Amino acid sequence: MKLSIIIPMYNAEKYIADCLDSILKSDVPKGEYEVIIVNDGSKDKGPEIAQVYVSKHENFRYLTQENQGQSVARNYGIREARGEYVWCVDADDKLDSSLLPLYSLIEKLSGTDIIAFQLKQITEEGKIIGYECGQPSVTHNVIMKGRDSVLSGYTPSSVCALVVRKQHIMEHNLYFKIGITQQDVELSYRLFAYADSVYFSELRPYLYIHHKNS
């Protein structure tokens, strides 16, 4: 299996179905990826909704824990992942239906520690309002060392804009720190500092949805 999509979920009953449906509607063959939903102690109907999907789709898995926060939930999902690469997705966002370009890039660059891309910002109604994680200071479409990308101006942001080789995480113990704010920024610096190979793409497969309480 090439890709594990990890979705931590806490009281996301309003959004989780749309998130999972967007993955199912993608053009990547279902045998090539898995979806790991990590229930972080939700008190709404999100777990019931998620388990319906798990019961219908063999490549969907459901994990649960007491409420300990997004960092712990993500780390749990990463450790349980079976894919060569892991991708953290938030339960209130969605993925573009055309994921095949990203999947093809992952296959082409198999063994690369980190593949970075951009986030497409949209309203709840689906209107595009901007883009994030463009990394204009870094050379795109070439493989470079992670430290060189940092020195050339890489700006850490959302880990949702990164697909990371699981072995890279495990070899260097690169998990989310627990109990801090800006967890994505802190981890991103460590991920890139230890990476022998990174690749910045201009793809925009992630839909970051601006909700009223985003």
CSV table of C-alpha atoms in Angstrom, one decimal, residues 6 17 35 37 41 49 57 59 73 77 89 97 118 122 150 153 175 187-188 190 197 214:
chain,number,residue,atom,x,y,z
A,6,ILE,CA,-4.9,9.9,8.7
A,17,ALA,CA,-19.1,12.5,6.0
A,35,VAL,CA,-8.1,5.8,5.5
A,37,ILE,CA,-10.0,7.7,11.3
A,41,GLY,CA,-13.0,11.0,22.4
A,49,ILE,CA,-21.0,8.1,11.1
A,57,HIS,CA,-15.1,0.0,2.8
A,59,ASN,CA,-9.6,0.2,3.1
A,73,ALA,CA,-4.5,11.2,17.7
A,77,GLY,CA,-2.7,7.0,13.3
A,89,VAL,CA,-6.1,15.4,6.8
A,97,SER,CA,-11.5,14.5,-6.5
A,118,GLN,CA,-0.3,23.5,-1.8
A,122,ILE,CA,-12.5,27.5,-0.3
A,150,VAL,CA,15.0,25.5,4.9
A,153,GLY,CA,13.4,30.0,2.6
A,175,TYR,CA,6.2,12.6,15.9
A,187,LEU,CA,7.2,19.3,13.5
A,188,SER,CA,7.7,20.6,10.0
A,190,ARG,CA,12.2,18.7,12.3
A,197,SER,CA,15.3,14.3,0.0
A,214,SER,CA,-12.3,27.5,11.6
